[in-house]
Amino acid sequence: MESPNLYPVKLYVYDLSKGLARRLSPIMLGKQLEGIWHTSIVVHKDEFFFGSGGISSCPPGGTLLGPPDSVVDVGNTEVTEEIFLEYLSSLGESLFRGEAYNLFEHNCNTFSNEVAQFLTGRKIPSYITDLPSEVLSTPFGQALRPLLDSIQIQPPGGNTVGRPNGQS
Amino acid sequence: MPHIFSQTPRMAPAGRPSDLPADKNISLNVIRVIVKTPGKQKDFMITEDTSVRQFKEKLSAHFKCQMDQLVLVFMGRLLKDHDILSQWGILDGHTIHLVIKSKQGSRSVAHSSQKLLTNEPCYQDRNTRGNSSGVYQPDSVSHTPVESALSVEPDASQVHTQHLEVGSPEHAAQEMENPSIQLLLSNTDLMIQLISEHPDMQQLMQQNPEVSHILNHSETLRQMLELARNLAIIQEIMQIQQSAQNLEHPLNTPSQLGGEKIPGGSNALGQSHADSNDQMLNSSQDSFRDNIFTALLRGQVLEHVQSSPPSPPSPQEKWDQLLKTQVIYTSSCGLSSMTSDSATPNKVYHTSRANTVANSSKGQSHTCTIQQPSGVPNIVITQQPQEEGKDATFSLDSSDQRLEDEQTSSQITGSMMQLLLNNSYLAAQMMSFMSMSQLSEQWRQQLPTFLQQTQLSDMLIALANPKALQVMLKIEQGVQQLATEAPVLLPWVAPYLWGLGWLPAPSCSYPDTEPWDWDVPDVAETKGPECNHKSGALLQKLQSLARDPSHIPQAPEIRFSKQMETLQAMGFENHHANLQALIATAGDTSAAIRKLKRFQGF
């Protein structure tokens, strides 16, 4: 039996607040948050993430955020690059269009979680996906919700992922 | 639902055999698996021993596609046709991911005609960064997919005609909208090659290494190209340029471009920039720079985020694009082969300047690009943006000397930033100054050079983030509110207070910090110190800010001017101390008087 090619899948985690959240969250929220997490999936030597501009890709660490604050090993996958790009294209047309972006409900971490499950069957760490509900469970978060809801995050430095060959 | 097993012609894997005896096909467990495809999912009831092939048959019937288009993924493993589902441990309630490949195999298109773009030399695959565009197939030459894409695109016929008619703007617009051109321009590797191999560009690069720096800096280039694709931006540039100068020279016809091979965007830019002379360039650059500064200033101003629906493009984004289009413009000027020699050094200089500015604006407003919805009013800067542009003390000029001056001044400010780094208290103090409009303007004007010329720590990047500054402003305001509502809780937030200059820090040189004795009973409004109340005050303040973004917190001096006069009339001569007292008591004159008396008693 042939041994399949296994490609490593990593999760790049960035703290958008650059440490401010860890310092200020006890005061402002009343609870300790370690960071405002932005994540992306790195596989096949490319980084893929979701923002208000849709699904984007770039060389690993190639957004303006620079290198990640931490890297989580998600596992390995047999999914080839070709299949993966097809998958991303159809995701980008259905579930993860740019206009579907919402900071609380449908953000970069939602995307990373989805892709991680597709590639390896595993989810990303819960402290990342629980962040919106952590914030919203504070009076501060509730009060500022309309404000925060309108925020759109798109780390620059990526190219939009489109259909590989123009076919639909 | 029992399945009848048939012998598959393929070799069975080392696991369980696929050809089970016939009497086993009854009374097998039926399980429910979830098949998840991008966008939707569906449950399927199958027996445990279903083979992947049979499952695929079922799926192809349901999803109306051919079996070889289906790709099944479970726990990261691709399921082969001859496998059995249970072999992989697929049990009840598990999720299998499905990808439906597009009808035509993607590889087949890669072998499309080489006849397209035959004039261009065939470039080697330079995908050093891997598949960064995410669009092209990994193994094929980067050039080929472009051709294939071009051949596939329905509008490709326009591109096939080698004579790109860029004489009329409508044609240029059409070319820009052509997705194949968009595709071409989005392939930065290809564009880098195209640009750098053009002889004029090479000449340009020899004269000024900054230009090659632009090209090598992939991020800059990528953004530049993104903007080049945006027709609206180019139109805007053209309009601005035309208004800024007297175009004496007629627009170039395509023939003058000498067989310019870079289609669409560069041509459109190049043609509008006829024969350039210094004056034209200078005047256009200057007008640009005014706009650049409004862009920077706007990008750096503390903005309130409204909860209004976002509408593209936001003014900040738009101005930033204009800014970067400047770079495209100047670099494309290098591409079109019509510049006079005297213009070249200037132009190159401008390119480098613009690049600098572009970088700085990038560093400034894109640390973490949070796009604000349009129509955001500036809460601090109350003047009109145009006036700001003119008042900008930090003005770029076309002379080299000022570049040097600027560099030295930025070195000085760089060392100042180092100082700020070391003394974080001082940095926080500066941020409180940010709330005073007069100082903040100047400070922000200096910001672009700082960020670009100096070594920045993460903290300073965060400082430059307007959202962070906004947050700090809110904290300051919240603390002020707290002082009014529940001052007994102030020691609880003491670390932040001395950061904001209200209490003395251990090693500060803050001029007016006197040892405030927070003798709480002395303060007039002592309400019940309940935590709810305190957070309520903070929240109210923030809520009011959130809801009413036009609420402009004025500088303390303006707000308390009346009280200041009162205090001075009473004989309290120390202007600074008065101001501090008033800030601490949020304008309560009598409480401030008590504070000052206490202070003078020392």
Tab-separated table of N, CA and C in Angstrom, chain A residues 2 6 16 20 23-24 27-28 46 52 57 59 62-65 76-79 81-83 85-87 90-91 94 114 117-121 139-140 143-144 146-147 150-154 156-160 163-165 167, chain B residues 36 38-39 71 73 75-78 80 97 99-102 104 106-107 109 129 131-135 137-138 152 219 222-223 226 305-307 362 366-371 462 467-468 471-472 474-475 493 496 539 542-543 546:
chain	number	residue	atom	x	y	z
A	2	GLU	N	0.541	2.099	-0.876
A	2	GLU	CA	1.404	3.275	-0.995
A	2	GLU	C	1.193	4.170	0.229
A	6	LEU	N	1.878	13.295	3.397
A	6	LEU	CA	1.256	14.033	4.488
A	6	LEU	C	1.817	15.440	4.523
A	16	LEU	N	-3.687	40.878	17.826
A	16	LEU	CA	-3.892	42.156	17.143
A	16	LEU	C	-3.622	43.337	18.056
A	20	LEU	N	-1.635	44.876	24.382
A	20	LEU	CA	-2.471	45.841	25.099
A	20	LEU	C	-3.658	45.160	25.772
A	23	ARG	N	-2.909	43.814	29.131
A	23	ARG	CA	-2.759	44.815	30.183
A	23	ARG	C	-4.062	45.504	30.521
A	24	LEU	N	-4.833	45.796	29.495
A	24	LEU	CA	-5.990	46.656	29.736
A	24	LEU	C	-7.274	45.887	29.991
A	27	ILE	N	-9.008	45.952	33.458
A	27	ILE	CA	-9.635	47.216	33.804
A	27	ILE	C	-10.888	47.449	32.987
A	28	MET	N	-10.762	47.190	31.698
A	28	MET	CA	-11.859	47.595	30.829
A	28	MET	C	-12.981	46.579	30.804
A	46	ASP	N	1.891	28.034	2.298
A	46	ASP	CA	1.151	29.270	2.095
A	46	ASP	C	0.273	29.533	3.305
A	52	SER	N	-12.201	40.960	5.768
A	52	SER	CA	-13.335	41.624	5.128
A	52	SER	C	-13.217	41.636	3.620
A	57	SER	N	-4.501	34.848	0.596
A	57	SER	CA	-3.345	34.013	0.861
A	57	SER	C	-2.080	34.845	0.692
A	59	PRO	N	2.574	34.452	1.498
A	59	PRO	CA	3.620	33.604	2.071
A	59	PRO	C	3.507	33.617	3.584
A	62	GLY	N	3.510	36.663	5.904
A	62	GLY	CA	3.676	37.718	4.913
A	62	GLY	C	2.698	38.869	5.004
A	63	THR	N	1.837	38.853	5.997
A	63	THR	CA	0.968	40.014	6.129
A	63	THR	C	1.718	41.096	6.891
A	64	LEU	N	1.083	42.237	6.965
A	64	LEU	CA	1.728	43.345	7.643
A	64	LEU	C	1.828	43.118	9.149
A	65	LEU	N	1.141	42.093	9.620
A	65	LEU	CA	1.253	41.795	11.044
A	65	LEU	C	2.609	41.203	11.376
A	76	ASN	N	-1.710	16.801	10.364
A	76	ASN	CA	-1.267	16.571	9.001
A	76	ASN	C	-2.465	16.293	8.122
A	77	THR	N	-2.284	16.510	6.854
A	77	THR	CA	-3.380	16.264	5.938
A	77	THR	C	-2.857	15.618	4.674
A	78	GLU	N	-3.744	14.844	4.057
A	78	GLU	CA	-3.390	14.271	2.765
A	78	GLU	C	-3.876	15.141	1.626
A	79	VAL	N	-4.698	16.111	1.976
A	79	VAL	CA	-5.329	16.915	0.928
A	79	VAL	C	-4.253	17.639	0.145
A	81	GLU	N	-2.632	20.252	-2.693
A	81	GLU	CA	-2.827	21.686	-2.876
A	81	GLU	C	-3.946	21.969	-3.866
A	82	GLU	N	-3.994	21.120	-4.874
A	82	GLU	CA	-5.004	21.345	-5.902
A	82	GLU	C	-6.407	21.233	-5.320
A	83	ILE	N	-6.606	20.180	-4.574
A	83	ILE	CA	-7.926	19.974	-3.983
A	83	ILE	C	-8.221	21.078	-2.983
A	85	LEU	N	-7.182	24.141	-2.955
A	85	LEU	CA	-7.535	25.404	-3.595
A	85	LEU	C	-8.951	25.369	-4.157
A	86	GLU	N	-9.316	24.220	-4.680
A	86	GLU	CA	-10.704	24.072	-5.130
A	86	GLU	C	-11.654	24.303	-3.960
A	87	TYR	N	-11.298	23.674	-2.874
A	87	TYR	CA	-12.130	23.787	-1.674
A	87	TYR	C	-12.250	25.240	-1.228
A	90	SER	N	-14.521	27.288	-3.500
A	90	SER	CA	-15.957	27.150	-3.287
A	90	SER	C	-16.368	27.701	-1.935
A	91	LEU	N	-15.479	27.642	-0.959
A	91	LEU	CA	-15.780	28.299	0.310
A	91	LEU	C	-15.924	29.789	0.113
A	94	SER	N	-19.181	30.681	-1.248
A	94	SER	CA	-20.403	30.344	-0.528
A	94	SER	C	-20.413	30.937	0.862
A	114	GLU	N	-12.859	26.217	10.467
A	114	GLU	CA	-13.488	25.446	9.396
A	114	GLU	C	-12.451	24.716	8.561
A	117	GLN	N	-10.679	21.884	10.382
A	117	GLN	CA	-11.478	20.668	10.452
A	117	GLN	C	-11.519	19.954	9.121
A	118	PHE	N	-11.555	20.699	8.067
A	118	PHE	CA	-11.537	20.053	6.757
A	118	PHE	C	-10.210	19.334	6.535
A	119	LEU	N	-9.143	19.996	6.881
A	119	LEU	CA	-7.842	19.429	6.571
A	119	LEU	C	-7.470	18.288	7.507
A	120	THR	N	-7.796	18.419	8.770
A	120	THR	CA	-7.317	17.416	9.705
A	120	THR	C	-8.396	16.791	10.563
A	121	GLY	N	-9.578	17.348	10.543
A	121	GLY	CA	-10.619	16.826	11.414
A	121	GLY	C	-10.558	17.394	12.815
A	139	PRO	N	-20.249	43.620	30.477
A	139	PRO	CA	-21.085	44.793	30.197
A	139	PRO	C	-20.415	45.735	29.200
A	140	PHE	N	-19.121	45.811	29.291
A	140	PHE	CA	-18.367	46.650	28.354
A	140	PHE	C	-18.576	46.182	26.927
A	143	ALA	N	-22.040	46.900	25.781
A	143	ALA	CA	-22.282	48.324	25.523
A	143	ALA	C	-21.674	48.757	24.204
A	144	LEU	N	-20.522	48.211	23.906
A	144	LEU	CA	-19.835	48.652	22.697
A	144	LEU	C	-20.151	47.798	21.496
A	146	PRO	N	-22.515	47.588	19.195
A	146	PRO	CA	-22.805	48.203	17.885
A	146	PRO	C	-21.559	48.804	17.256
A	147	LEU	N	-20.734	49.357	18.112
A	147	LEU	CA	-19.484	49.925	17.617
A	147	LEU	C	-18.581	48.854	17.042
A	150	SER	N	-19.247	46.883	13.630
A	150	SER	CA	-18.988	47.478	12.321
A	150	SER	C	-17.529	47.405	11.926
A	151	ILE	N	-16.704	46.893	12.817
A	151	ILE	CA	-15.280	46.845	12.497
A	151	ILE	C	-15.009	45.711	11.524
A	152	GLN	N	-14.231	46.025	10.524
A	152	GLN	CA	-13.840	45.013	9.552
A	152	GLN	C	-12.323	44.918	9.565
A	153	ILE	N	-11.832	43.730	9.703
A	153	ILE	CA	-10.386	43.564	9.775
A	153	ILE	C	-9.904	42.870	8.510
A	154	GLN	N	-8.890	43.447	7.917
A	154	GLN	CA	-8.295	42.816	6.736
A	154	GLN	C	-6.803	43.056	6.790
A	156	PRO	N	-3.292	43.514	5.613
A	156	PRO	CA	-2.799	43.682	4.252
A	156	PRO	C	-1.612	42.782	3.988
A	157	GLY	N	-1.433	42.518	2.710
A	157	GLY	CA	-0.286	41.710	2.315
A	157	GLY	C	-0.683	40.428	1.632
A	158	GLY	N	-1.962	40.185	1.472
A	158	GLY	CA	-2.379	38.924	0.870
A	158	GLY	C	-3.022	39.136	-0.479
A	159	ASN	N	-3.119	38.047	-1.220
A	159	ASN	CA	-3.842	38.068	-2.484
A	159	ASN	C	-5.121	37.272	-2.324
A	160	THR	N	-6.150	37.728	-2.997
A	160	THR	CA	-7.425	37.030	-2.879
A	160	THR	C	-7.343	35.677	-3.567
A	163	ARG	N	-10.798	31.303	-8.253
A	163	ARG	CA	-10.897	30.022	-8.946
A	163	ARG	C	-9.604	29.744	-9.685
A	164	PRO	N	-9.105	28.532	-9.605
A	164	PRO	CA	-7.786	28.278	-10.218
A	164	PRO	C	-7.782	28.490	-11.721
A	165	ASN	N	-8.842	28.128	-12.387
A	165	ASN	CA	-8.725	28.200	-13.831
A	165	ASN	C	-9.922	28.881	-14.477
A	167	GLN	N	-12.915	28.362	-14.288
A	167	GLN	CA	-14.120	27.569	-14.511
A	167	GLN	C	-15.036	27.689	-13.311
B	36	LYS	N	-20.224	17.091	4.541
B	36	LYS	CA	-20.135	18.542	4.580
B	36	LYS	C	-19.429	19.033	3.330
B	38	PRO	N	-18.542	22.677	1.028
B	38	PRO	CA	-18.492	24.114	1.332
B	38	PRO	C	-19.838	24.770	1.150
B	39	GLY	N	-20.377	25.268	2.211
B	39	GLY	CA	-21.649	25.957	2.115
B	39	GLY	C	-22.808	25.155	2.638
B	71	VAL	N	-14.277	14.357	-4.146
B	71	VAL	CA	-13.129	14.084	-3.283
B	71	VAL	C	-13.653	14.037	-1.856
B	73	VAL	N	-12.895	13.642	2.157
B	73	VAL	CA	-11.827	13.834	3.136
B	73	VAL	C	-12.381	13.508	4.513
B	75	MET	N	-10.896	13.296	8.533
B	75	MET	CA	-9.765	13.467	9.440
B	75	MET	C	-8.475	13.738	8.665
B	76	GLY	N	-8.618	14.492	7.619
B	76	GLY	CA	-7.434	14.856	6.865
B	76	GLY	C	-6.964	13.812	5.885
B	77	ARG	N	-7.665	12.709	5.811
B	77	ARG	CA	-7.236	11.649	4.887
B	77	ARG	C	-8.159	11.645	3.681
B	78	LEU	N	-7.534	11.464	2.543
B	78	LEU	CA	-8.329	11.323	1.331
B	78	LEU	C	-8.844	9.892	1.256
B	80	LYS	N	-9.983	6.757	-0.555
B	80	LYS	CA	-9.833	6.154	-1.876
B	80	LYS	C	-11.047	5.275	-2.164
B	97	HIS	N	-15.876	15.345	4.809
B	97	HIS	CA	-15.867	16.550	3.993
B	97	HIS	C	-15.827	16.167	2.527
B	99	VAL	N	-15.356	17.615	-1.436
B	99	VAL	CA	-15.011	18.684	-2.369
B	99	VAL	C	-15.416	18.212	-3.746
B	100	ILE	N	-16.155	19.062	-4.414
B	100	ILE	CA	-16.566	18.729	-5.774
B	100	ILE	C	-15.670	19.498	-6.717
B	101	LYS	N	-14.859	18.766	-7.427
B	101	LYS	CA	-13.924	19.430	-8.332
B	101	LYS	C	-14.681	19.994	-9.511
B	102	SER	N	-14.103	21.009	-10.082
B	102	SER	CA	-14.749	21.607	-11.243
B	102	SER	C	-14.653	20.652	-12.419
B	104	GLN	N	-13.869	20.619	-15.654
B	104	GLN	CA	-12.675	20.379	-16.442
B	104	GLN	C	-11.515	20.214	-15.493
B	106	SER	N	-8.189	20.723	-13.880
B	106	SER	CA	-7.489	22.004	-13.933
B	106	SER	C	-6.196	21.928	-14.707
B	107	ARG	N	-5.615	20.758	-14.753
B	107	ARG	CA	-4.349	20.646	-15.454
B	107	ARG	C	-4.516	20.798	-16.949
B	109	VAL	N	-6.123	22.689	-18.741
B	109	VAL	CA	-6.096	24.035	-19.316
B	109	VAL	C	-4.684	24.582	-19.362
B	129	ARG	N	8.342	32.351	-4.117
B	129	ARG	CA	7.597	32.396	-2.875
B	129	ARG	C	6.517	31.340	-2.850
B	131	ASN	N	3.326	29.359	-3.973
B	131	ASN	CA	2.126	29.719	-4.698
B	131	ASN	C	1.452	30.907	-4.027
B	132	SER	N	2.170	31.983	-4.023
B	132	SER	CA	1.683	33.075	-3.185
B	132	SER	C	0.400	33.675	-3.717
B	133	SER	N	0.223	33.644	-4.994
B	133	SER	CA	-1.000	34.266	-5.485
B	133	SER	C	-2.190	33.389	-5.183
B	134	GLY	N	-1.918	32.155	-4.964
B	134	GLY	CA	-3.024	31.262	-4.624
B	134	GLY	C	-3.927	31.002	-5.795
B	135	VAL	N	-3.551	31.515	-6.933
B	135	VAL	CA	-4.460	31.377	-8.062
B	135	VAL	C	-3.934	30.363	-9.056
B	137	GLN	N	-1.641	27.194	-10.674
B	137	GLN	CA	-1.268	25.836	-10.326
B	137	GLN	C	0.177	25.817	-9.894
B	138	PRO	N	0.500	24.975	-8.975
B	138	PRO	CA	1.855	25.031	-8.412
B	138	PRO	C	2.938	24.596	-9.381
B	152	VAL	N	-9.086	31.248	-21.438
B	152	VAL	CA	-10.364	30.762	-20.911
B	152	VAL	C	-11.364	31.892	-20.752
B	219	GLU	N	5.683	43.501	-0.769
B	219	GLU	CA	4.415	44.004	-0.253
B	219	GLU	C	4.017	45.286	-0.927
B	222	ARG	N	2.896	44.600	-4.373
B	222	ARG	CA	1.583	43.971	-4.426
B	222	ARG	C	0.490	44.998	-4.243
B	223	GLN	N	0.713	45.866	-3.284
B	223	GLN	CA	-0.312	46.876	-3.056
B	223	GLN	C	-0.382	47.843	-4.215
B	226	GLU	N	-2.300	46.231	-6.863
B	226	GLU	CA	-3.720	46.196	-6.527
B	226	GLU	C	-4.374	47.501	-6.888
B	305	VAL	N	-15.338	55.347	15.495
B	305	VAL	CA	-15.930	54.392	14.571
B	305	VAL	C	-17.440	54.463	14.713
B	306	GLN	N	-18.056	54.800	13.636
B	306	GLN	CA	-19.518	54.835	13.679
B	306	GLN	C	-20.084	53.472	13.375
B	307	SER	N	-21.261	53.267	13.834
B	307	SER	CA	-21.888	52.003	13.499
B	307	SER	C	-22.722	52.124	12.241
B	362	LYS	N	1.764	53.228	5.176
B	362	LYS	CA	1.488	51.815	5.403
B	362	LYS	C	1.719	51.483	6.859
B	366	HIS	N	-1.770	50.942	8.617
B	366	HIS	CA	-2.046	49.545	8.323
B	366	HIS	C	-1.393	48.599	9.301
B	367	THR	N	-1.042	49.091	10.396
B	367	THR	CA	-0.457	48.190	11.381
B	367	THR	C	-1.407	47.037	11.598
B	368	CYS	N	-2.614	47.411	11.806
B	368	CYS	CA	-3.633	46.389	11.682
B	368	CYS	C	-4.777	47.100	11.024
B	369	THR	N	-4.904	46.946	9.755
B	369	THR	CA	-5.832	47.804	9.040
B	369	THR	C	-7.237	47.535	9.495
B	370	ILE	N	-7.739	48.483	10.212
B	370	ILE	CA	-9.134	48.372	10.597
B	370	ILE	C	-9.860	49.415	9.768
B	371	GLN	N	-10.620	48.945	8.842
B	371	GLN	CA	-11.238	49.899	7.927
B	371	GLN	C	-12.428	50.530	8.602
B	462	ALA	N	1.762	49.981	18.384
B	462	ALA	CA	0.430	50.042	18.968
B	462	ALA	C	0.022	51.484	19.221
B	467	LYS	N	-6.698	53.233	16.745
B	467	LYS	CA	-7.678	52.604	17.618
B	467	LYS	C	-7.131	52.531	19.023
B	468	ALA	N	-5.867	52.221	19.135
B	468	ALA	CA	-5.268	52.136	20.468
B	468	ALA	C	-5.302	53.490	21.145
B	471	VAL	N	-8.568	54.206	22.396
B	471	VAL	CA	-8.829	53.482	23.640
B	471	VAL	C	-8.215	54.214	24.817
B	472	MET	N	-6.992	54.672	24.621
B	472	MET	CA	-6.334	55.358	25.727
B	472	MET	C	-7.064	56.641	26.070
B	474	LYS	N	-10.145	57.092	25.787
B	474	LYS	CA	-11.334	56.710	26.524
B	474	LYS	C	-11.004	56.406	27.958
B	475	ILE	N	-9.863	55.793	28.151
B	475	ILE	CA	-9.469	55.489	29.524
B	475	ILE	C	-9.300	56.775	30.293
B	493	VAL	N	-7.206	52.343	40.600
B	493	VAL	CA	-6.665	52.408	39.243
B	493	VAL	C	-5.401	53.230	39.209
B	496	TYR	N	-2.759	53.276	36.425
B	496	TYR	CA	-3.101	53.954	35.180
B	496	TYR	C	-3.112	55.452	35.372
B	539	LEU	N	-18.936	53.252	31.563
B	539	LEU	CA	-19.724	52.775	30.437
B	539	LEU	C	-20.573	53.879	29.847
B	542	LEU	N	-18.477	55.970	27.771
B	542	LEU	CA	-18.119	55.307	26.528
B	542	LEU	C	-19.321	55.167	25.625
B	543	GLN	N	-20.439	54.897	26.242
B	543	GLN	CA	-21.642	54.770	25.437
B	543	GLN	C	-21.987	56.074	24.757
B	546	ALA	N	-19.779	56.442	22.033
B	546	ALA	CA	-20.075	55.542	20.920
B	546	ALA	C	-21.282	56.026	20.155
